XYZ file of N, CA and C in Angstrom:
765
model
N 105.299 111.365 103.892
C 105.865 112.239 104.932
C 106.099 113.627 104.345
N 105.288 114.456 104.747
C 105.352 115.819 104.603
C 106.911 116.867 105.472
N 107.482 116.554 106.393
C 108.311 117.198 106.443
C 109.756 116.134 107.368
N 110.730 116.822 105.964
C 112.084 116.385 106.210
C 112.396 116.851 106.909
N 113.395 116.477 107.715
C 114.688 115.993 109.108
C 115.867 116.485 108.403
N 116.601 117.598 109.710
C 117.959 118.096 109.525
C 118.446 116.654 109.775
N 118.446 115.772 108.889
C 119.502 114.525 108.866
C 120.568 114.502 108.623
N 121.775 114.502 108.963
C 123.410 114.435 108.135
C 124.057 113.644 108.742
N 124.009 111.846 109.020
C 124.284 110.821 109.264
C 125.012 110.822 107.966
N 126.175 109.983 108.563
C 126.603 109.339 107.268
C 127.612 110.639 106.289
N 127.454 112.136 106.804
C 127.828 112.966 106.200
C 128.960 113.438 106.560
N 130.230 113.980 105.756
C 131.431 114.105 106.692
C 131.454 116.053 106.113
N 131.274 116.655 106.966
C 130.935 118.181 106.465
C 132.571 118.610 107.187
N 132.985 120.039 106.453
C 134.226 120.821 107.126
C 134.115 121.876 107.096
N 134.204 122.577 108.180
C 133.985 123.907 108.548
C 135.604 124.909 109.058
N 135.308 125.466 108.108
C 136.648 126.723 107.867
C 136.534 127.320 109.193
N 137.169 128.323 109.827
C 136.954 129.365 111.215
C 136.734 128.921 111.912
N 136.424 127.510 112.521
C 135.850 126.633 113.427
C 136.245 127.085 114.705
N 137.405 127.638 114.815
C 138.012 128.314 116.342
C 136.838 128.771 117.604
N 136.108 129.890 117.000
C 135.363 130.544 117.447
C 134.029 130.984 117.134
N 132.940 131.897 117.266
C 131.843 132.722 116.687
C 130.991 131.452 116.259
N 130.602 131.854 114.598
C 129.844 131.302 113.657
C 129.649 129.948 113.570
N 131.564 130.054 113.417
C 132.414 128.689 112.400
C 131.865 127.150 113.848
N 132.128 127.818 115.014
C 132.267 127.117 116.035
C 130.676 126.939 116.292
N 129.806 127.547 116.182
C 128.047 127.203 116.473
C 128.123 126.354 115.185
N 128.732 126.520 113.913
C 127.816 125.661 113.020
C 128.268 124.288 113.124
N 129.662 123.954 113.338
C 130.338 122.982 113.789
C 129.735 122.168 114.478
N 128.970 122.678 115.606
C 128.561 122.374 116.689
C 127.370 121.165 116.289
N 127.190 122.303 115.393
C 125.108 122.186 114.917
C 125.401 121.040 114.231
N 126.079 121.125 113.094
C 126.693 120.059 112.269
C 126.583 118.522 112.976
N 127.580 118.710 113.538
C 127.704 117.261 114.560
C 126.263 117.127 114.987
N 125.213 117.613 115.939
C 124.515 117.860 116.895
C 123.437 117.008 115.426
N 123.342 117.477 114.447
C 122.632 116.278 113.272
C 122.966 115.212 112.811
N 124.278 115.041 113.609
C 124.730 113.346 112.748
C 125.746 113.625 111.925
N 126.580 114.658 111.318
C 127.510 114.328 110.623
C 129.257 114.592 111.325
N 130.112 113.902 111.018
C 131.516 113.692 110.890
C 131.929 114.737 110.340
N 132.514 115.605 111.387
C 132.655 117.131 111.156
C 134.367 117.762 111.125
N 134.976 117.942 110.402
C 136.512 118.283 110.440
C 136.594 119.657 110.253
N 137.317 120.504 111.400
C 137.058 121.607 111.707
C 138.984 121.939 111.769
N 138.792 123.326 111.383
C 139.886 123.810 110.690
C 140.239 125.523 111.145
N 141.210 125.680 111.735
C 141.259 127.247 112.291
C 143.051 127.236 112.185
N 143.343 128.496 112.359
C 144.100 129.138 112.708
C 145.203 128.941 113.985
N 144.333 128.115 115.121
C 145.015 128.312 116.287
C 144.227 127.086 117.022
N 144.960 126.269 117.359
C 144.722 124.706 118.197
C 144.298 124.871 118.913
N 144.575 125.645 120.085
C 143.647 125.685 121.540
C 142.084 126.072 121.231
N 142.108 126.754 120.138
C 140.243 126.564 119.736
C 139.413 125.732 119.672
N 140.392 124.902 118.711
C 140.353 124.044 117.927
C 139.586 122.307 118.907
N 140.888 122.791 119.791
C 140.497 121.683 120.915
C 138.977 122.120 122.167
N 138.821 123.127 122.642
C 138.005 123.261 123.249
C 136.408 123.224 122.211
N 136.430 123.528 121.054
C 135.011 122.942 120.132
C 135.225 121.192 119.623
N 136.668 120.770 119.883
C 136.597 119.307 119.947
C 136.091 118.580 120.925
N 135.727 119.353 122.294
C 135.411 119.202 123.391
C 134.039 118.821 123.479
N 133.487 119.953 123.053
C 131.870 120.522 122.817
C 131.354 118.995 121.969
N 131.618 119.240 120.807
C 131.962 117.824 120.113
C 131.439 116.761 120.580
N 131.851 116.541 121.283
C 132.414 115.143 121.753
C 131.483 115.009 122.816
N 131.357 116.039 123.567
C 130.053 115.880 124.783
C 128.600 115.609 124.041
N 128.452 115.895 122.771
C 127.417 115.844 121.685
C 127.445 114.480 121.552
N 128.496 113.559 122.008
C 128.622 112.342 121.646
C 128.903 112.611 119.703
N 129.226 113.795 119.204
C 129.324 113.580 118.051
C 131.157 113.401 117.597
N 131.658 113.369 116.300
C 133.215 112.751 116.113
C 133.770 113.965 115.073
N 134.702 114.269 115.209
C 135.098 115.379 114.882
C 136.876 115.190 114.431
N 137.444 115.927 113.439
C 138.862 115.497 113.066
C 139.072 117.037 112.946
N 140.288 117.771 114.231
C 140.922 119.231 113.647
C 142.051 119.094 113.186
N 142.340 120.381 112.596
C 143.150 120.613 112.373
C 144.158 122.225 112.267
N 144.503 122.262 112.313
C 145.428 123.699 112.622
C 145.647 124.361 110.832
N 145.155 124.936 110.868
C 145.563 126.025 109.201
C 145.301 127.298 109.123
N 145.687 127.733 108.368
C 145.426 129.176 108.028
C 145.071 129.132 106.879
N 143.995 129.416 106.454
C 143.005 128.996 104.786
C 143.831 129.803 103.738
N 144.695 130.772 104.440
C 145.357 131.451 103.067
C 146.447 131.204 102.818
N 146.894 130.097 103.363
C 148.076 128.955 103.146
C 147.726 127.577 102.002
N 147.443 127.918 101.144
C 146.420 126.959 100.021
C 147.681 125.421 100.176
N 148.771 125.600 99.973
C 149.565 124.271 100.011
C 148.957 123.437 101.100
N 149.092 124.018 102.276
C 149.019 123.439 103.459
C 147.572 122.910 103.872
N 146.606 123.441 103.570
C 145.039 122.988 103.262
C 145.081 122.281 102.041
N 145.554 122.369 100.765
C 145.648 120.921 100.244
C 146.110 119.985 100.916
N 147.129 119.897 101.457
C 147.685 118.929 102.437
C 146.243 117.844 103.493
N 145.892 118.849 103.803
C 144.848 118.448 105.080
C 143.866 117.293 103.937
N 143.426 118.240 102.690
C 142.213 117.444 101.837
C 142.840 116.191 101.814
N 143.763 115.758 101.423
C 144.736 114.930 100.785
C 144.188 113.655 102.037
N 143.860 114.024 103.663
C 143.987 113.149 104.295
C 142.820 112.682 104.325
N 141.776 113.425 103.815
C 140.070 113.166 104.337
C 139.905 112.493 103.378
N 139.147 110.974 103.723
C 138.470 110.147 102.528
C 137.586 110.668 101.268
N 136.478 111.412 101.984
C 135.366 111.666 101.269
C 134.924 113.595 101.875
N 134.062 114.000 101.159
C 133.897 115.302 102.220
C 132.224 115.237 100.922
N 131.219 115.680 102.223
C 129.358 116.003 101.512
C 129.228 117.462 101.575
N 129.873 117.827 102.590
C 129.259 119.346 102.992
C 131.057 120.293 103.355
N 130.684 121.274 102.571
C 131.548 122.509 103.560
C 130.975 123.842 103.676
N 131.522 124.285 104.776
C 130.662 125.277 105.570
C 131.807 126.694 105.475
N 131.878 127.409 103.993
C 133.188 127.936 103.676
C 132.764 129.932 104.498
N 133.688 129.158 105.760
C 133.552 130.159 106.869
C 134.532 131.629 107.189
N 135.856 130.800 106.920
C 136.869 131.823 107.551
C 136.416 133.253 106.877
N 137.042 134.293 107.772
C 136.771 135.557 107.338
C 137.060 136.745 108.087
N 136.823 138.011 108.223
C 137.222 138.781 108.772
C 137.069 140.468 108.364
N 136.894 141.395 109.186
C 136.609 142.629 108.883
C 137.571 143.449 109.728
N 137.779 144.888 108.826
C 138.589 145.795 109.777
C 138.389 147.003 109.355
N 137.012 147.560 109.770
C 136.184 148.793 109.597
C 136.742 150.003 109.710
N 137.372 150.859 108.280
C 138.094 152.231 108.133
C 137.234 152.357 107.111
N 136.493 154.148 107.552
C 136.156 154.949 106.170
C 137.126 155.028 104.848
N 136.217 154.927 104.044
C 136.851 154.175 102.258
C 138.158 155.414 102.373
N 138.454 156.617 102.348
C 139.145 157.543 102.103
C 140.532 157.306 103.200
N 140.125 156.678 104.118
C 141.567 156.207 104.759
C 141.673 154.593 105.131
N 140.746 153.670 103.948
C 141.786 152.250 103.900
C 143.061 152.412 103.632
N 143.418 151.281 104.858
C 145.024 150.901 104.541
C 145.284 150.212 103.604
N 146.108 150.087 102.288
C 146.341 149.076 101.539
C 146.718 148.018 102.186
N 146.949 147.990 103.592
C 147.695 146.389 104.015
C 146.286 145.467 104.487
N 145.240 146.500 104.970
C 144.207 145.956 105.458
C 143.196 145.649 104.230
N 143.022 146.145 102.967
C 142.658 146.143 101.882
C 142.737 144.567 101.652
N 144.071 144.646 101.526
C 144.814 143.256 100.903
C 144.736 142.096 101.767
N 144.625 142.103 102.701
C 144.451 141.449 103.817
C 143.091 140.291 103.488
N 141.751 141.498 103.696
C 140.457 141.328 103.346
C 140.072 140.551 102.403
N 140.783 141.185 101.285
C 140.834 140.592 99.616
C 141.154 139.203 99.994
N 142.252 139.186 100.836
C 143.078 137.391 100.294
C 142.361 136.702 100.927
N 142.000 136.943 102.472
C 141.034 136.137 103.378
C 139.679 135.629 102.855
N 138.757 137.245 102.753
C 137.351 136.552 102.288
C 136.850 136.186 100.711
N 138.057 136.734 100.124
C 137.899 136.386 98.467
C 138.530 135.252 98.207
N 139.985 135.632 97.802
C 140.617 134.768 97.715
C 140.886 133.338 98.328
N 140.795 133.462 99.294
C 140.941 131.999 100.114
C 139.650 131.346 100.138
N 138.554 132.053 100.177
C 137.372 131.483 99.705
C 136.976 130.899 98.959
N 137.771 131.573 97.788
C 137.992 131.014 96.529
C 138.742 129.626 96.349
N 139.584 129.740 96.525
C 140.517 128.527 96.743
C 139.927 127.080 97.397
N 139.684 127.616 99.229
C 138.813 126.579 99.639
C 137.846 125.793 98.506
N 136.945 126.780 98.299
C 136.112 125.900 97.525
C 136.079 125.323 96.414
N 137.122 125.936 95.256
C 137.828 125.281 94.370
C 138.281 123.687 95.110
N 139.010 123.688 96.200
C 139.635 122.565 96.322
C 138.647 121.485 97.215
N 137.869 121.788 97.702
C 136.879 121.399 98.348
C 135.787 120.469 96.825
N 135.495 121.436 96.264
C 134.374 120.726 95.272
C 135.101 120.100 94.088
N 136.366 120.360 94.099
C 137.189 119.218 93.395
C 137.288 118.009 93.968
N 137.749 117.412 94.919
C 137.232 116.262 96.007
C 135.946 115.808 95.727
N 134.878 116.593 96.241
C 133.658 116.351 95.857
C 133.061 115.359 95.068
N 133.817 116.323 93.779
C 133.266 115.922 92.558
C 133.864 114.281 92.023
N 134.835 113.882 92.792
C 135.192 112.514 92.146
C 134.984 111.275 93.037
N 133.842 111.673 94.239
C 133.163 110.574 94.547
C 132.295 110.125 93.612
N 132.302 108.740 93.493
C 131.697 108.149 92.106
C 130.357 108.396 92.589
N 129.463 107.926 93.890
C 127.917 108.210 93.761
C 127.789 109.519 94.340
N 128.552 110.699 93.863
C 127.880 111.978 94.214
C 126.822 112.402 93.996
N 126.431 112.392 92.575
C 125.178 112.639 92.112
C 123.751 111.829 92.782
N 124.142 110.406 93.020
C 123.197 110.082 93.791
C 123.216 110.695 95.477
N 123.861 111.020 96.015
C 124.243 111.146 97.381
C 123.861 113.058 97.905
N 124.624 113.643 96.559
C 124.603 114.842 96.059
C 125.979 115.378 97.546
N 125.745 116.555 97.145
C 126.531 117.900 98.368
C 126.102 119.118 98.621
N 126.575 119.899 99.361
C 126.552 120.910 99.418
C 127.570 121.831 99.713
N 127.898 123.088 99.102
C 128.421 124.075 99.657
C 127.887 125.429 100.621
N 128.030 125.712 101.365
C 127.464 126.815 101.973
C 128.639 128.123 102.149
N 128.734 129.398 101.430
C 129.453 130.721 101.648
C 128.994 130.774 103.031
N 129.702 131.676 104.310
C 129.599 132.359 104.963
C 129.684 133.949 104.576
N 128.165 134.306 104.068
C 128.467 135.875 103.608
C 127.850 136.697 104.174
N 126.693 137.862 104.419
C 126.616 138.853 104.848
C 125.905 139.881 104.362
N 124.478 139.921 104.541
C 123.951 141.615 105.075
C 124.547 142.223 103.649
N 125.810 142.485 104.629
C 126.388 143.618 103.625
C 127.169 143.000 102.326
N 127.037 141.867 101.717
C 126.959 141.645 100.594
C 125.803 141.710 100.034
N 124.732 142.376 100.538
C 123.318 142.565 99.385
C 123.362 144.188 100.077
N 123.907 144.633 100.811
C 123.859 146.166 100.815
C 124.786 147.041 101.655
N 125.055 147.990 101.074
C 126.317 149.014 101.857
C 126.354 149.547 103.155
N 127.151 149.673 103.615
C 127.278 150.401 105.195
C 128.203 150.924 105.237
N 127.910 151.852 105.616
C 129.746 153.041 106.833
C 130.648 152.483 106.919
N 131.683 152.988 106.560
C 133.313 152.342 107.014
C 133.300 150.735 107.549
N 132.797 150.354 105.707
C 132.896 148.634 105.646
C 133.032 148.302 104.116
N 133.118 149.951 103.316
C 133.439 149.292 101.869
C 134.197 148.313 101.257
N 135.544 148.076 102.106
C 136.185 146.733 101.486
C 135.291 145.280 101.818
N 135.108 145.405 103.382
C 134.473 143.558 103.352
C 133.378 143.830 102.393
N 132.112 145.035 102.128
C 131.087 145.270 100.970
C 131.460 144.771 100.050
N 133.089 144.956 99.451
C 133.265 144.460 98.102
C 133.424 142.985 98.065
N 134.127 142.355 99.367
C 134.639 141.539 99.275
C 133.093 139.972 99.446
N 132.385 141.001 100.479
C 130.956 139.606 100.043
C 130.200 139.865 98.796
N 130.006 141.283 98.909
C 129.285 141.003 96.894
C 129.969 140.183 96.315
N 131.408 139.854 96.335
C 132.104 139.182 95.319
C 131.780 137.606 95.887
N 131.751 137.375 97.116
C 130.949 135.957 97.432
C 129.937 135.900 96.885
N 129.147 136.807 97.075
C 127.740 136.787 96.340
C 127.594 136.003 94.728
N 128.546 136.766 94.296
C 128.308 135.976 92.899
C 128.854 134.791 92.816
N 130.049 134.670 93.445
C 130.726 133.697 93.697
C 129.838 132.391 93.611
N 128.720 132.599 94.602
C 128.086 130.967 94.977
C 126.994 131.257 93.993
N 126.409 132.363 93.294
C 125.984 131.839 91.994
C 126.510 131.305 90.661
N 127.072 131.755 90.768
C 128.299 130.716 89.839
C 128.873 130.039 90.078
N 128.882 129.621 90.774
C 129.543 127.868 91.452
C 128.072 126.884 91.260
N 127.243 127.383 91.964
C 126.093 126.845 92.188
C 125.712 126.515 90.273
N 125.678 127.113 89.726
C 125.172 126.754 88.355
C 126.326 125.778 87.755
N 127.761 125.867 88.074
C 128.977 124.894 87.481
C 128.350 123.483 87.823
N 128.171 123.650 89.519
C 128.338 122.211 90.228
C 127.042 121.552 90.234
N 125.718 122.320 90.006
C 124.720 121.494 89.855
C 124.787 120.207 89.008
N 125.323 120.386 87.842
C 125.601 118.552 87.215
C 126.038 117.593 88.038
N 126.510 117.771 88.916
C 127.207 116.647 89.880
C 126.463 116.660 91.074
N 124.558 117.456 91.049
C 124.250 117.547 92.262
C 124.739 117.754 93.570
N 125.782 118.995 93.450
C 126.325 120.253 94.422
C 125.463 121.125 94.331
N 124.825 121.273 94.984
C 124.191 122.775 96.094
C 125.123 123.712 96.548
N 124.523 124.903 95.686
C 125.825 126.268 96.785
C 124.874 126.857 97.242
N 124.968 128.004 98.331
C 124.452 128.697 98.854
C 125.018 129.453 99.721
N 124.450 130.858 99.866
C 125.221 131.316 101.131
C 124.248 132.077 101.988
N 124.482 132.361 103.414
C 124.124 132.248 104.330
C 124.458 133.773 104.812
N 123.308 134.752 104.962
C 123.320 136.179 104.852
C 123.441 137.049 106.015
N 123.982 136.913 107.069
C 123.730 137.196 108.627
C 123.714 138.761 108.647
N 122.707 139.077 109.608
C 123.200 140.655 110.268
C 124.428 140.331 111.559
N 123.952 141.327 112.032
C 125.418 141.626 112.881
C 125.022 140.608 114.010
N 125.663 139.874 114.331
C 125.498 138.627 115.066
C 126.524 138.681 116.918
N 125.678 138.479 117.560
C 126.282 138.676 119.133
C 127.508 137.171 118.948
N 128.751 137.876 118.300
C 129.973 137.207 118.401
C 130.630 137.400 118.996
N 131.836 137.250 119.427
C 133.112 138.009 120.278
C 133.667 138.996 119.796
N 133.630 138.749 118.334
C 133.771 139.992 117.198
C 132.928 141.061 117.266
N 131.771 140.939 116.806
C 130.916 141.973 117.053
C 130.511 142.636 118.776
N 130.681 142.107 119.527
C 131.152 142.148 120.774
C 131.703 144.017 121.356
N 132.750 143.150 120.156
C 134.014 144.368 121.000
C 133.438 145.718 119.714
N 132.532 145.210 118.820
C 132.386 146.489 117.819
C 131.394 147.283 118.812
N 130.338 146.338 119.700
C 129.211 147.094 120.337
C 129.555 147.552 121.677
N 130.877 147.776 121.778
C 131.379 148.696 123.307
C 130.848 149.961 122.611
N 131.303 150.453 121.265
C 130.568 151.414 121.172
C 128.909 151.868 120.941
N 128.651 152.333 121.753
C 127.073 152.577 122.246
C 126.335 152.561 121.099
N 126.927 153.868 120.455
C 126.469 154.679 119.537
C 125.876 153.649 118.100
N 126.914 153.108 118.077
C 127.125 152.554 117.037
C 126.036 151.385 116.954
N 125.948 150.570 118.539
C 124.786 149.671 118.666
C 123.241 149.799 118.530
N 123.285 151.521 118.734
C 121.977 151.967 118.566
C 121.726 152.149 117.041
N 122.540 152.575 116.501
C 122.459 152.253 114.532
C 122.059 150.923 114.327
N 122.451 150.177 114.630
C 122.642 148.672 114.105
C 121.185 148.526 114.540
N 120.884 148.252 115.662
C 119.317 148.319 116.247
C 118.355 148.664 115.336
N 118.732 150.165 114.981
C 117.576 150.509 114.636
C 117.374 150.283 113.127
N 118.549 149.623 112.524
C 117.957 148.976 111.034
C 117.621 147.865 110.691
N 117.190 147.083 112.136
C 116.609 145.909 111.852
C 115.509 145.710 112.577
N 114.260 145.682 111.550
C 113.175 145.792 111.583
C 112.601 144.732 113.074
N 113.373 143.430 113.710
C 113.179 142.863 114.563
C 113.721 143.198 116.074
N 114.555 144.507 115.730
C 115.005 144.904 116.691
C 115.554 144.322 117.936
N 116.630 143.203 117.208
C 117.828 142.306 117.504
C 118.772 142.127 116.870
N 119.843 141.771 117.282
C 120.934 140.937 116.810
C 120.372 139.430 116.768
N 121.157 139.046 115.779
C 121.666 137.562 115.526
C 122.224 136.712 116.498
N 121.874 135.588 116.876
C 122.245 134.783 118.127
C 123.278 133.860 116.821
N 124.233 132.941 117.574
C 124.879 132.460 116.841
C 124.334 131.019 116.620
N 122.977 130.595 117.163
C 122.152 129.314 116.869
C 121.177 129.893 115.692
N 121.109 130.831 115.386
C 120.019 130.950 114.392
C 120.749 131.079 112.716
N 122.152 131.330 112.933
C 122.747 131.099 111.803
C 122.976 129.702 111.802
N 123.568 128.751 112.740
C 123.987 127.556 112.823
C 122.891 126.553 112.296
N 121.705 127.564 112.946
C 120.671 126.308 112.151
C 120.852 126.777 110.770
N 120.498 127.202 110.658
C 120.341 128.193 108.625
C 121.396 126.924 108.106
N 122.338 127.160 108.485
C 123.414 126.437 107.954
C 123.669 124.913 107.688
N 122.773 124.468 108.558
C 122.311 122.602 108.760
C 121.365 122.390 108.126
N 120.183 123.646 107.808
C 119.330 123.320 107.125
C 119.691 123.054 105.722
N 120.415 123.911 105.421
C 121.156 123.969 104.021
C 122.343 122.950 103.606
N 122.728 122.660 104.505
C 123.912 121.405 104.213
C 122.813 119.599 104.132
N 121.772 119.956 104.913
C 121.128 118.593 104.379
C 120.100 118.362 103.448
N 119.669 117.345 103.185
C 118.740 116.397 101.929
C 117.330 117.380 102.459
N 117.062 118.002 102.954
C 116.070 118.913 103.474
C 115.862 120.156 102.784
N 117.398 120.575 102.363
C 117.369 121.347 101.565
C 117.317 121.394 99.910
N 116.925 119.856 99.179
C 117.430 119.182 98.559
C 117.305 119.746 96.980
N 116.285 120.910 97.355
C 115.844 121.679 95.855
C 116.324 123.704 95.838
N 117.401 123.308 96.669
C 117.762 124.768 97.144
C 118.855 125.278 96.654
N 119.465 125.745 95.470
C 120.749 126.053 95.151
C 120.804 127.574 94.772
N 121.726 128.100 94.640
C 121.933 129.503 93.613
C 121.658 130.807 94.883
N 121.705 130.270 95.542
C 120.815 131.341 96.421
C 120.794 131.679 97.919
N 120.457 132.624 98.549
C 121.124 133.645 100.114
C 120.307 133.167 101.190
N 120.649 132.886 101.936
C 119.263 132.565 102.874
C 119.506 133.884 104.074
N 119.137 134.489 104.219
C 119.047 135.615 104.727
C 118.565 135.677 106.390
N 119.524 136.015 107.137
C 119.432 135.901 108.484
C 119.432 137.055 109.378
N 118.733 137.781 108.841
C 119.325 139.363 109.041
C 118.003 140.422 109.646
N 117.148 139.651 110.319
C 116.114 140.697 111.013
C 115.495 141.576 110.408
N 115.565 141.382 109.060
C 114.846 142.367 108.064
C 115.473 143.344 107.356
N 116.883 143.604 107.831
C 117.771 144.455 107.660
C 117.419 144.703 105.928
N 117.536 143.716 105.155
C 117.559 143.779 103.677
C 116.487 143.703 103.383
N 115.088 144.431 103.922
C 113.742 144.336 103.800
C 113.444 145.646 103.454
N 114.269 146.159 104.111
C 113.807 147.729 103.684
C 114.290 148.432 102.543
């Protein structure tokens, strides 16, 4: 058999941001292949309406309410899950000021969300991981939620810039730790993606016609074309794929 199946039966994957956007298509996608999906946000009423979605998938799903930069309280949650194959390390966030008037509160903000807590997650995530006894036969994966603009700069976005380059390396160096235990990292490179987020960035006109015109496909990102990226990479399909960006971005980083 020449070509493998987004299979993830049998797989119990957890997806950070699950509320809304990304977190909530990959969730989706997740289940929609067979795996036991525990989804994790900020705010319950999200939480419950993608438990919904879920479930009409006929797929099984466990939420929960957190804020990823509450590290006690997300240990807490690990503490309850048997086993975990896949995480889909999502949460995140932007708040676009030219570099000369960042706020230090929004600075810090950025830092703790997409670095730090990123960090953490997956620290505590591939610790779990790692002490299922047939991991290595079974293997895992990690997947970053990173960004475009962690392989290149843009206008009044230098902090999240710093903050996915620093994912960037992040999942190459994870990816080289965890390969002995057959963990897969990777992260997942999106352009500007028709979210609710990006949404309210493209009321401004102006600004949509920039974005347009630096991607060579002359679109945005649907939120199924990351979701797949993301299933492809969390399963046995992907099974020789580590260290490395999968790039979803219309060419943007082509030029």
């Amino acid at each position: 058999m020449m070509f493998k199946k987004i299979d993830l039966k049998n797989k119990t994957a957890l997806v950070t941001g699950a509320g809304k956007g990304l977190g909530k298509a990959c969730a989706i996608a997740l289940a929609e292949a067979g795996a036991k999906v525990i989804i994790i946000s900020r705010t319950l009423s999200d939480l419950t309406k993608v438990e919904k979605l879920i479930k009409k998938t006929k797929g099984t799903c466990l939420k929960f309410e957190c804020d990823v930069t509450d590290l006690n309280k997300f240990k807490n949650i690990l503490k309850k899950i048997k086993k975990l194959d896949v995480l889909v390390n999502n949460a995140g966030n932007n708040r676009p000021e030219h570099f000369t008037q960042v706020k230090k509160k929004n600075m810090e903000y950025l830092v703790e969300l997409n670095m730090k807590a990123a960090f953490n997650v997956a620290q505590i995530c591939s610790q779990k991981m790692v002490k299922s006894k047939d991991r290595k036969k079974i293997g895992g994966s990690i997947i970053n939620m990173s960004s475009q603009l962690g392989r290149v700069g843009a206008p009044i976005r230098s902090v999240y810039n710093m903050t996915k380059f620093g994912l960037e390396g992040l999942t190459r160096g994870m990816a080289i730790e965890l390969a002995k235990y057959n963990i897969r990292v990777n992260s997942v490179c999106p352009t500007f993606v028709e979210t609710p987020m990006v949404k309210v960035f493209f009321e401004n006109k102006k600004f949509k016609k920039q974005v347009l015109e630096n991607i060579p496909l002359g679109r945005v990102a649907q939120e199924n074309d990351v979701s797949t990226a993301v299933a492809f990479l969390a399963a046995d399909s992907a099974n020789s794929i580590t260290g490395t960006s999968l790039m979803v971005d219309g060419g943007w980083t082509a030029k």
